[in-house]
mmCIF file of C-alpha atoms and ligand atoms in Angstrom:
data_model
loop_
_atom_site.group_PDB
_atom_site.id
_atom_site.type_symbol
_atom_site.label_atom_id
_atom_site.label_comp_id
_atom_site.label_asym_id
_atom_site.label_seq_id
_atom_site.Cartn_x
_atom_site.Cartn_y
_atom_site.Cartn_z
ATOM 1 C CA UNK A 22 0.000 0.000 0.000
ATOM 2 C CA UNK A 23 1.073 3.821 -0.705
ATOM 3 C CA UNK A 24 0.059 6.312 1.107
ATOM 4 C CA UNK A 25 0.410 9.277 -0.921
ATOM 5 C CA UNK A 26 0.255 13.285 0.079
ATOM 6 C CA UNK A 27 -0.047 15.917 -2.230
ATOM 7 C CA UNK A 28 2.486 13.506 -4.387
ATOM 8 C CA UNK A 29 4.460 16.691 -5.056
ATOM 9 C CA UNK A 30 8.015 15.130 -3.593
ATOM 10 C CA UNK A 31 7.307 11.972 -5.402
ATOM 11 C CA UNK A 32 8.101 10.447 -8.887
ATOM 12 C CA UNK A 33 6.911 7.279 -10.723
ATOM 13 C CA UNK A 34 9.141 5.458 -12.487
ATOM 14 C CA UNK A 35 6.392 2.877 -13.257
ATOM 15 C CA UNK A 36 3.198 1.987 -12.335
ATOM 16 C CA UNK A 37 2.328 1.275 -8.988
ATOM 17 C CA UNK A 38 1.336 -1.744 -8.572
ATOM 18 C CA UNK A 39 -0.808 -1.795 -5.276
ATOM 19 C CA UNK A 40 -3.497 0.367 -3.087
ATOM 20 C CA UNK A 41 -2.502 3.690 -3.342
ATOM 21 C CA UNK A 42 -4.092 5.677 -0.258
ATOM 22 C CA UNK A 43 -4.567 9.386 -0.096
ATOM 23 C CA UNK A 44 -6.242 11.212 3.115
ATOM 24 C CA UNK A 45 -9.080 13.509 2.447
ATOM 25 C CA UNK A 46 -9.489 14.973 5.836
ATOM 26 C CA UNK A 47 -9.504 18.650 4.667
ATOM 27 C CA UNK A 48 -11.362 20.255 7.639
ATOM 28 C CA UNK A 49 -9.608 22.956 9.879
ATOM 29 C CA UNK A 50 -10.304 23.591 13.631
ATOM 30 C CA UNK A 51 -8.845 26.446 15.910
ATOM 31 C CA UNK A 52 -8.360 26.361 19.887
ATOM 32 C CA UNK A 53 -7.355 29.584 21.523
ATOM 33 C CA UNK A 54 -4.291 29.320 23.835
ATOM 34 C CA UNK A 55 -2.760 31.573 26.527
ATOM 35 C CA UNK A 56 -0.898 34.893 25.267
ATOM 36 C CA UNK A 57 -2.994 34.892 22.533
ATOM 37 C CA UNK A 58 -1.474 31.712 20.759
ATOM 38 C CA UNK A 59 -3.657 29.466 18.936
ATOM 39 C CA UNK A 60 -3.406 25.903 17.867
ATOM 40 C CA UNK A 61 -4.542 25.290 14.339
ATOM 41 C CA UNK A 62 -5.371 21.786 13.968
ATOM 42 C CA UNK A 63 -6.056 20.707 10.186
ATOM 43 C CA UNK A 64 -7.013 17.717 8.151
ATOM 44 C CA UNK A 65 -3.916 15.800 6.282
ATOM 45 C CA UNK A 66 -5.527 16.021 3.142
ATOM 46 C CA UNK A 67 -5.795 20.378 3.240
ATOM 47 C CA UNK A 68 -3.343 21.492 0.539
ATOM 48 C CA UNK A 69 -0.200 22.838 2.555
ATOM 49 C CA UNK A 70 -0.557 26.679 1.291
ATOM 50 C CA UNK A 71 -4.210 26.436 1.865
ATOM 51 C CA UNK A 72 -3.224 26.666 5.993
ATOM 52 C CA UNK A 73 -0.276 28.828 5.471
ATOM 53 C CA UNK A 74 -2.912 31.453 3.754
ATOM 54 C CA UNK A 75 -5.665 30.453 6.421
ATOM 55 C CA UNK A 76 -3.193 31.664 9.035
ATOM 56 C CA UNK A 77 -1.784 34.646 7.867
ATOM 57 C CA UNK A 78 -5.033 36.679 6.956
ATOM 58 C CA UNK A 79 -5.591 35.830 10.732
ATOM 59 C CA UNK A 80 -2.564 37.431 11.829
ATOM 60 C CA UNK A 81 -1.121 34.132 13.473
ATOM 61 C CA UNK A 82 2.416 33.997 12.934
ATOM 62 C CA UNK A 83 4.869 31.090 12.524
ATOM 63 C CA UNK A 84 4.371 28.996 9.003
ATOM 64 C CA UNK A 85 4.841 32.518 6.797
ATOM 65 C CA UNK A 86 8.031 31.761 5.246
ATOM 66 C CA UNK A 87 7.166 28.218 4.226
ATOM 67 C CA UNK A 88 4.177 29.612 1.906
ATOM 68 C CA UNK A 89 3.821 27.954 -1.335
ATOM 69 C CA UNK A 90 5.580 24.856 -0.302
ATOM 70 C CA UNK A 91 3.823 22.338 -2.616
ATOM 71 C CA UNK A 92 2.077 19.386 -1.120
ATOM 72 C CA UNK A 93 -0.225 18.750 1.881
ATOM 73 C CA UNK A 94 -0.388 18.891 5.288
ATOM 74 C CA UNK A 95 0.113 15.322 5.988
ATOM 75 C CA UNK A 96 3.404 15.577 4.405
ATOM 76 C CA UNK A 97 4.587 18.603 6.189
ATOM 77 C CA UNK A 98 5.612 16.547 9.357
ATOM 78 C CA UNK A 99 7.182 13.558 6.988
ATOM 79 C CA UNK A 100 9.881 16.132 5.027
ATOM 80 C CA UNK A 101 9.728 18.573 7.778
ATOM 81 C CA UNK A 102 9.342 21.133 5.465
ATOM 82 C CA UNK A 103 11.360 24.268 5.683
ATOM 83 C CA UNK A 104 12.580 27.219 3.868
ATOM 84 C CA UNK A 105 13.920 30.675 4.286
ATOM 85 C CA UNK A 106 15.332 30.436 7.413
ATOM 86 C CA UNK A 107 11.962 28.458 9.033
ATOM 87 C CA UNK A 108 11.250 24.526 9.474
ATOM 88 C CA UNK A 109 7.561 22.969 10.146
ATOM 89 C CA UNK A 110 9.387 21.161 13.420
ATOM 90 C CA UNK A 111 9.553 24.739 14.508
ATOM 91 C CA UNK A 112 5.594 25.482 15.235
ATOM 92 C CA UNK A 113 4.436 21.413 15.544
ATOM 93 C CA UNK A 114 2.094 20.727 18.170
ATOM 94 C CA UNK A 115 1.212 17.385 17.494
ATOM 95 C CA UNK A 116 0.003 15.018 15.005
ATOM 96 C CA UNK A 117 -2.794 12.045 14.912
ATOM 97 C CA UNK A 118 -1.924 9.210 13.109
ATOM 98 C CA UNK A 119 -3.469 5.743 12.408
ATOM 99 C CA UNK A 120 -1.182 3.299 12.944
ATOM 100 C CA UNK A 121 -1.337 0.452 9.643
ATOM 101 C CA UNK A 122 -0.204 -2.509 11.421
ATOM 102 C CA UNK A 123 -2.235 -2.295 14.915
ATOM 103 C CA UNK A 124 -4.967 -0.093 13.237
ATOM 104 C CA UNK A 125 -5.126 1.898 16.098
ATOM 105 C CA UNK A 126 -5.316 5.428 16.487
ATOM 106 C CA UNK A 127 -1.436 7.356 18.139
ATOM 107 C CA UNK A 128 -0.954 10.740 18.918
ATOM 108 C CA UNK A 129 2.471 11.961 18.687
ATOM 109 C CA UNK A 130 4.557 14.986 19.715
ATOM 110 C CA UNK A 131 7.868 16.317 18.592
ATOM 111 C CA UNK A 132 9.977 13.922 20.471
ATOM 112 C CA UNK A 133 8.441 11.055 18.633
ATOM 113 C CA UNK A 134 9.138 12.015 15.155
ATOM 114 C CA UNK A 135 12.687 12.363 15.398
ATOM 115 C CA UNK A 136 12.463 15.661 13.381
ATOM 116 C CA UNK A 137 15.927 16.651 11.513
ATOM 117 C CA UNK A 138 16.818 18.833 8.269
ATOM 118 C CA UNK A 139 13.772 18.055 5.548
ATOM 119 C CA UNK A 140 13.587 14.580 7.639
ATOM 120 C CA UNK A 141 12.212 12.851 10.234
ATOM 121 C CA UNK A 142 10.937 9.506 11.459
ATOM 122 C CA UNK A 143 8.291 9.133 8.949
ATOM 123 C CA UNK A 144 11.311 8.689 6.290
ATOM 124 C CA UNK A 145 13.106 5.967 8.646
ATOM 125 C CA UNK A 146 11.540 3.233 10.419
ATOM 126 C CA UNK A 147 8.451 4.799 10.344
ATOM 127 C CA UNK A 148 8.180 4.908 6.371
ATOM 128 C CA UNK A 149 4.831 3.745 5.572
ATOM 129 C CA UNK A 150 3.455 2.664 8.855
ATOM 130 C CA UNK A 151 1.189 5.861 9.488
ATOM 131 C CA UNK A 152 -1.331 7.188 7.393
ATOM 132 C CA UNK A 153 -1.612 10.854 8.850
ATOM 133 C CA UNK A 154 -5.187 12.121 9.665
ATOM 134 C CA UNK A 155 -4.505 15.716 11.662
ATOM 135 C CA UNK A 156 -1.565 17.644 12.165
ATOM 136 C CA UNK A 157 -1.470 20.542 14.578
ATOM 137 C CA UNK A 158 1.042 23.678 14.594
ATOM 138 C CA UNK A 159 1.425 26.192 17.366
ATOM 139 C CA UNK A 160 1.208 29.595 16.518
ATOM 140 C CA UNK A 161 1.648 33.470 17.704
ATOM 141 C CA UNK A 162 1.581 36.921 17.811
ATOM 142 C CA UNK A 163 5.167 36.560 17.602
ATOM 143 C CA UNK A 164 7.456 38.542 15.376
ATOM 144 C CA UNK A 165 8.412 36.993 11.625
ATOM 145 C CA UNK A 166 11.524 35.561 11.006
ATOM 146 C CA UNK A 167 13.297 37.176 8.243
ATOM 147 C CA UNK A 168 16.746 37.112 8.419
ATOM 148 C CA UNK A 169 17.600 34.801 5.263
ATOM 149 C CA UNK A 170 19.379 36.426 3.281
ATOM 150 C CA UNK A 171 16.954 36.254 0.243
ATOM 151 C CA UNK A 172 13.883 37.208 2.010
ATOM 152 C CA UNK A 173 15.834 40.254 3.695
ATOM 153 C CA UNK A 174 16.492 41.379 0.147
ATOM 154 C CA UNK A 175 13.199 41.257 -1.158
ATOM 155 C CA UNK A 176 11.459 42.968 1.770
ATOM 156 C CA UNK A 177 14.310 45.522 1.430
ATOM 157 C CA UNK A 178 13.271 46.413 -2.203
ATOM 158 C CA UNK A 179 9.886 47.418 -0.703
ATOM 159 C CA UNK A 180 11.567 49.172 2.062
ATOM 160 C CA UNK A 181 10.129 47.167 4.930
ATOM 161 C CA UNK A 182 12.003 46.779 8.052
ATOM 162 C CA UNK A 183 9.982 45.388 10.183
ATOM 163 C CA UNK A 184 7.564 42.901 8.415
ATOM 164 C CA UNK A 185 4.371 41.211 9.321
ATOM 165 C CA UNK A 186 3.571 38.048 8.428
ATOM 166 C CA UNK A 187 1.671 38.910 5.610
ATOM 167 C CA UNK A 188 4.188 40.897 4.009
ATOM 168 C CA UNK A 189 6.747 37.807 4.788
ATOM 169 C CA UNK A 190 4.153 35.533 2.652
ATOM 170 C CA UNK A 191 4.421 37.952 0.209
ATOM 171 C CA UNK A 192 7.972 38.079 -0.204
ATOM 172 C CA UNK A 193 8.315 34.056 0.013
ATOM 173 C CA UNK A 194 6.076 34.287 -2.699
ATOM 174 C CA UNK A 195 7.088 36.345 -4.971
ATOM 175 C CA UNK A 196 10.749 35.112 -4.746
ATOM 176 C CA UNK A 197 9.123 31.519 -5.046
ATOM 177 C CA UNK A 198 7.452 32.383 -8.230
ATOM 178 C CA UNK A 199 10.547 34.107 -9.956
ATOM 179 C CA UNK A 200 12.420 31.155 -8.997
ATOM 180 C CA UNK A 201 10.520 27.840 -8.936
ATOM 181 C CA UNK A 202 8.622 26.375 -11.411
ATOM 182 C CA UNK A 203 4.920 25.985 -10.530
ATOM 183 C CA UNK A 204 4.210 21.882 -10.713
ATOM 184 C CA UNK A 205 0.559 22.523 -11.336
ATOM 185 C CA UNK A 206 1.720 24.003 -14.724
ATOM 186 C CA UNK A 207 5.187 22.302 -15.221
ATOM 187 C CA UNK A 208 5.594 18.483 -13.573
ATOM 188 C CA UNK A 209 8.612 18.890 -11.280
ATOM 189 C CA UNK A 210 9.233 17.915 -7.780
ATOM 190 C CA UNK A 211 10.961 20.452 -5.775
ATOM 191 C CA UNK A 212 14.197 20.057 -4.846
ATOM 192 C CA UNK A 213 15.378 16.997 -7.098
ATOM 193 C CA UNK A 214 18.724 16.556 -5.220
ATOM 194 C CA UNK A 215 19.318 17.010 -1.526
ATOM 195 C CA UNK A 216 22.214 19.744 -0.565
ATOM 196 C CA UNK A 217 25.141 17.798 0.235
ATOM 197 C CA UNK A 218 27.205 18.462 3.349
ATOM 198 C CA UNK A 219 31.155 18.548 3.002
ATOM 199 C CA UNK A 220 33.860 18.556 5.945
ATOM 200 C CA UNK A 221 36.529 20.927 6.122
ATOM 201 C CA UNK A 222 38.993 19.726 4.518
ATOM 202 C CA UNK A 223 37.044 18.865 1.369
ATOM 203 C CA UNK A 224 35.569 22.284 1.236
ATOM 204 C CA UNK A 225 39.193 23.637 0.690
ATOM 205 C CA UNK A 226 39.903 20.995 -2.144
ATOM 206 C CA UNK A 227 36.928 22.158 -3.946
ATOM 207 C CA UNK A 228 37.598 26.500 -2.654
ATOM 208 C CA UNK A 229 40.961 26.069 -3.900
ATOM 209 C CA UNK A 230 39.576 24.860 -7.723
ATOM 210 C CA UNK A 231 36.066 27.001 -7.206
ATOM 211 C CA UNK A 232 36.714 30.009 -5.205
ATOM 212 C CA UNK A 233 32.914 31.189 -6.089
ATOM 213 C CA UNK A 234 31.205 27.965 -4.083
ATOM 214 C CA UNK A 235 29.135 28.945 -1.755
ATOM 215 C CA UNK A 236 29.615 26.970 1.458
ATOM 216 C CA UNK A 237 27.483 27.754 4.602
ATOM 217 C CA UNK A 238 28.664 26.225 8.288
ATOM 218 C CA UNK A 239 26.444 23.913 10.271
ATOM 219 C CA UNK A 240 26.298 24.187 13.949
ATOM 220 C CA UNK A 241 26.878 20.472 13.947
ATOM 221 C CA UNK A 242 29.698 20.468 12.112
ATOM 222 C CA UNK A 243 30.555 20.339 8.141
ATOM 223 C CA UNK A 244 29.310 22.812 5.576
ATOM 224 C CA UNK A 245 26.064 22.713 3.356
ATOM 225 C CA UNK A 246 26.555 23.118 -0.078
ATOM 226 C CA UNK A 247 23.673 23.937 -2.574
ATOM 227 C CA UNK A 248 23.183 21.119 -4.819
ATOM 228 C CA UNK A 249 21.356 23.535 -7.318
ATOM 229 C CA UNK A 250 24.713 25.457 -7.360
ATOM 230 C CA UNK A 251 26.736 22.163 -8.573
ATOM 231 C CA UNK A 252 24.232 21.120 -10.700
ATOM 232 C CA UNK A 253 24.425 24.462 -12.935
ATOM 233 C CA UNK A 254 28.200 24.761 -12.531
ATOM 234 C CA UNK A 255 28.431 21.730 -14.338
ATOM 235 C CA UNK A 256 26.689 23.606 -16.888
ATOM 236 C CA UNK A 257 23.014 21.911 -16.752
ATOM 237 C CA UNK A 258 20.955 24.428 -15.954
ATOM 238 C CA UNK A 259 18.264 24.652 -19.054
ATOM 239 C CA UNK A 260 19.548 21.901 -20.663
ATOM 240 C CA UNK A 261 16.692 19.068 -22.158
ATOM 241 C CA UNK A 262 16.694 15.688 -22.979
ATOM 242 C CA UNK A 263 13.667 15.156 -24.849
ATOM 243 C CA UNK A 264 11.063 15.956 -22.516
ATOM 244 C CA UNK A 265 13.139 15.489 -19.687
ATOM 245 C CA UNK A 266 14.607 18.746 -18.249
ATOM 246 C CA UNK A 267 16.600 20.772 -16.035
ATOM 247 C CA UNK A 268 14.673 24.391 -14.764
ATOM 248 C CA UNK A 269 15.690 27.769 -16.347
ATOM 249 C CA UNK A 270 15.325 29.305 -13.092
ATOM 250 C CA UNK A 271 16.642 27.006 -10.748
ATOM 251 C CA UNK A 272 19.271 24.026 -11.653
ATOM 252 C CA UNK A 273 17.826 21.776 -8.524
ATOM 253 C CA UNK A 274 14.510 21.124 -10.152
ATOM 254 C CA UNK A 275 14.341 18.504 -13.035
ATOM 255 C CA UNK A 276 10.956 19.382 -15.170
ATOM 256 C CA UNK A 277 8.647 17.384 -17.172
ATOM 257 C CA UNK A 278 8.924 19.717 -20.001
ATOM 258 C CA UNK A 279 5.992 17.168 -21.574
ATOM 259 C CA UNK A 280 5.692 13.987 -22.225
ATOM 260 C CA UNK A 281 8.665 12.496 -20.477
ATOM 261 C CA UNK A 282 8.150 9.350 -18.376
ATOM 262 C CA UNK A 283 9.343 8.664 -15.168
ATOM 263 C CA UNK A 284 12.365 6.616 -16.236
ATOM 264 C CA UNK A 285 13.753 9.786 -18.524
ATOM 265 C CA UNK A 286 13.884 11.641 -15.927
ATOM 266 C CA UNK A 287 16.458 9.334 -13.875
ATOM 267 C CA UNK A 288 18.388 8.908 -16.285
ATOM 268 C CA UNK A 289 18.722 12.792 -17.088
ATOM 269 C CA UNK A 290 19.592 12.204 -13.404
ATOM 270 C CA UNK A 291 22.220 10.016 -13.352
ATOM 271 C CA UNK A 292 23.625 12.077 -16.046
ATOM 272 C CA UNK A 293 23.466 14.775 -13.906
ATOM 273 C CA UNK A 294 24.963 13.039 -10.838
ATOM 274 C CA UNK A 295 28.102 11.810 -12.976
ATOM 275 C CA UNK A 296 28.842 14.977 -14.104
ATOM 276 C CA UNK A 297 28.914 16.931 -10.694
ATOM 277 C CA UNK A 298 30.926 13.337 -9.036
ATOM 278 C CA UNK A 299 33.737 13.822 -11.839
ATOM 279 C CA UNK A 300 33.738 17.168 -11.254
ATOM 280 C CA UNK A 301 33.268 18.353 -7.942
ATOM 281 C CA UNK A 302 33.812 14.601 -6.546
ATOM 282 C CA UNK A 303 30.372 14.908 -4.914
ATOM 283 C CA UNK A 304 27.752 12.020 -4.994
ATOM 284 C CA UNK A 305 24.269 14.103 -4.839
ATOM 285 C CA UNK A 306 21.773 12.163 -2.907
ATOM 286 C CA UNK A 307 18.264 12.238 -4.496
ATOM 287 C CA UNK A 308 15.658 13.843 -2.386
ATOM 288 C CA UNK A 309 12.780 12.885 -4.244
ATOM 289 C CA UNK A 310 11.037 9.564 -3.583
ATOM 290 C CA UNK A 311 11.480 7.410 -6.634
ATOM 291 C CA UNK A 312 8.677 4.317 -6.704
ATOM 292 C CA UNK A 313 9.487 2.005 -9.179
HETATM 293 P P1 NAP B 410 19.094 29.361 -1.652
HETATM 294 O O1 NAP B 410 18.736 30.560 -0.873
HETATM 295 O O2 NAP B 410 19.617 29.478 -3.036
HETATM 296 O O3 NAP B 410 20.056 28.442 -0.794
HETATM 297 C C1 NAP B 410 20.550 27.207 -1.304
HETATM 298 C C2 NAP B 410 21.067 26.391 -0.155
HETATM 299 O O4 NAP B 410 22.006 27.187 0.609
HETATM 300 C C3 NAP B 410 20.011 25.916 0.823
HETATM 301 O O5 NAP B 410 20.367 24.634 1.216
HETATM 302 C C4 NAP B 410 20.153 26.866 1.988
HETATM 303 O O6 NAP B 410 19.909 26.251 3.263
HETATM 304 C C5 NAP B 410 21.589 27.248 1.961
HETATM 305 N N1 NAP B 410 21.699 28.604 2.501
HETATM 306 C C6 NAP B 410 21.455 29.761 1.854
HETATM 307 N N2 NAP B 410 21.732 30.818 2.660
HETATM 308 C C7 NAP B 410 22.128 30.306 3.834
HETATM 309 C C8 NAP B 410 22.569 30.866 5.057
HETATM 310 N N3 NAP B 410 22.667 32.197 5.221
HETATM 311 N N4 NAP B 410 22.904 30.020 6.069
HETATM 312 C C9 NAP B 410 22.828 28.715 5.914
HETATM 313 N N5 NAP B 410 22.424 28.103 4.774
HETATM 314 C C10 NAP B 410 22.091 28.891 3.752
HETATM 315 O O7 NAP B 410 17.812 28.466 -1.615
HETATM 316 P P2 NAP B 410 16.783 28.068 -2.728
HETATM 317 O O8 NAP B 410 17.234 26.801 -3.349
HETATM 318 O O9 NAP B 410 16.393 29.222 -3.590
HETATM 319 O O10 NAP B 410 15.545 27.761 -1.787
HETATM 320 C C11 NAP B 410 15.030 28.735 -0.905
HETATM 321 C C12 NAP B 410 14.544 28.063 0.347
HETATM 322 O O11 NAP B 410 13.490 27.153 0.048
HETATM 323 C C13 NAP B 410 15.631 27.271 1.048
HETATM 324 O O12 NAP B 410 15.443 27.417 2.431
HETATM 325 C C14 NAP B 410 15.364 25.853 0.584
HETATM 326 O O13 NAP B 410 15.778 24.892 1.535
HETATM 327 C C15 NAP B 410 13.850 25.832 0.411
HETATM 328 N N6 NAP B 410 13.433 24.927 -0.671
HETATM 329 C C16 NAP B 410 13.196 23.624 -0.399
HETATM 330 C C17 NAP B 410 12.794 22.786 -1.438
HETATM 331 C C18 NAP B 410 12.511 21.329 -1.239
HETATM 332 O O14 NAP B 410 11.948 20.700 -2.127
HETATM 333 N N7 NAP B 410 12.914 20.751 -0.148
HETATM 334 C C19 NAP B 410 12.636 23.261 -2.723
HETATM 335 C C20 NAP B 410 12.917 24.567 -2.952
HETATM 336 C C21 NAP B 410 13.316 25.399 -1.927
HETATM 337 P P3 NAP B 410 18.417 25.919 3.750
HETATM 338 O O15 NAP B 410 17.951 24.798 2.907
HETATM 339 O O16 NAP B 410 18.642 25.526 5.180
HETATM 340 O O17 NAP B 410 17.613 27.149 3.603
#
């Protein structure tokens, strides 16, 4: 059985063959906390955007910066969603799932899903044991978070220095669509590869042949390195192979420019991944769930 969310992180290579399962719940119900927080509690199957823009025209603050994520609730907690300088782990309540091998019903909190950068339990041991039914996010009158570098920039070009969460959706989205193809009009799947993380001393191999790589520091040691950057230095970016493609805007994101089935697009990936291993000697890691 697959238990499938808004299917926006996932790519067929085949037909599945099996019960494919997708949660409907779309229903959204609000409990008013102490110091004016509320919890938002909302049906898996509610389109992920759908809450972010529920939220902000009420002035409750916390999920701004992940507006226009593709997908649906039920897979925020899975990929732990996050972007510009925000993750979902940072506003999750809790979540009700129904567990597919006792059939029961489990309520879980952070601790129990193991949340980590765009990962979590529900990738590991977890994967495909829990179909999702509620999820529930904390959120606040508390101020936006808006310190990544590209959101700073765009609220700075509308001279805004102190933001509300509104105007921090509207930044996410506008630099969202300049840079990332829409999947309801072009098939992609976000981020194709995941950003690979380097030690020290590899990071001053590849500085001393690519002075221009950016590099950023983790507080748990090693550097992140944007796969999208790689990909495009190895001179991808735009390029097609048959209907098979890699984005204009963004090297990261491998497009289904029409046409192209499931098994063109790994192998424009494989391409891909040779290209930036004899280069850069870095094996990307695909992010994307492949079913085959
Ligand atoms: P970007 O700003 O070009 O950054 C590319 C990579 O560099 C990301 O991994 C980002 O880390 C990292 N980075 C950039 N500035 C940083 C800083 N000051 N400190 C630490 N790390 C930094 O990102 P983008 O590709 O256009 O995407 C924008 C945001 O949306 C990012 O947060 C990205 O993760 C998210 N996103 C996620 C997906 C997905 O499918 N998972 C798809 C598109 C975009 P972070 O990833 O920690 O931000």
């Amino acid at each position: 059985m697959l238990v499938l969310g808004g299917g926006s992180n996932v790519l067929f290579a085949g037909d599945y063959d099996g019960l494919v399962v997708r949660c409907q719940f779309r229903e959204i119900e609000v409990l008013r906390l102490a110091g004016g927080q509320v919890e938002v509690i909302a049906g898996a199957g509610l389109a992920w955007d759908h809450l972010v823009g529920y939220c902000v025209d009420r002035g409750w603050s916390g999920i701004e910066n992940l507006s226009l994520i593709p997908g649906s609730v039920g897979g925020a907690p899975i990929q732990n969603i996050g972007a510009y300088g925000v993750e979902f782990s940072c506003c999750f309540a809790w979540l009700e799932a129904l567990d597919l091998q006792t059939g029961r019903l489990k309520r879980m909190e952070s601790r129990d899903c193991r949340f980590a950068y765009r990962d979590s339990r529900f990738k590991a041991d977890w994967r495909d044991r829990f179909l999702i039914l509620r999820v529930a996010v904390r959120l606040g009158p508390t101020e936006p978070v808006f310190d990544y570098p590209s959101l700073r920039e765009e609220l700075a070009l509308g001279d805004v220095n102190r933001p509300t969460c509104a105007m921090v959706r509207s930044a996410v989205i506008a630099i969202r669509n300049r840079r990332l193809p829409n999947p309801a009009l072009v098939g992609n799947a976000g981020s194709f590869f995941k950003n690979p993380v380097v030690d020290t001393e590899r990071l001053e191999t590849l500085l001393s042949a690519d002075r221009d790589l950016p590099a950023f520091a983790l507080s748990e040691g090693g550097y992140r390195v944007p796969a999208g950057w790689l990909v495009e230095n190895c001179g991808w970016k735009g390029v097609s192979r048959g209907g098979a493609g890699v984005s204009s805007t963004h090297a990261i994101v491998l497009i289904n420019r029409g046409g192209a089935e499931g098994r063109e697009i790994l192998a424009l990936a494989a391409e891909i991944e040779a290209s930036v291993q004899a280069r850069f000697g870095i094996q990307l890691e695909r992010e994307v769930r492949v079913i085959h």
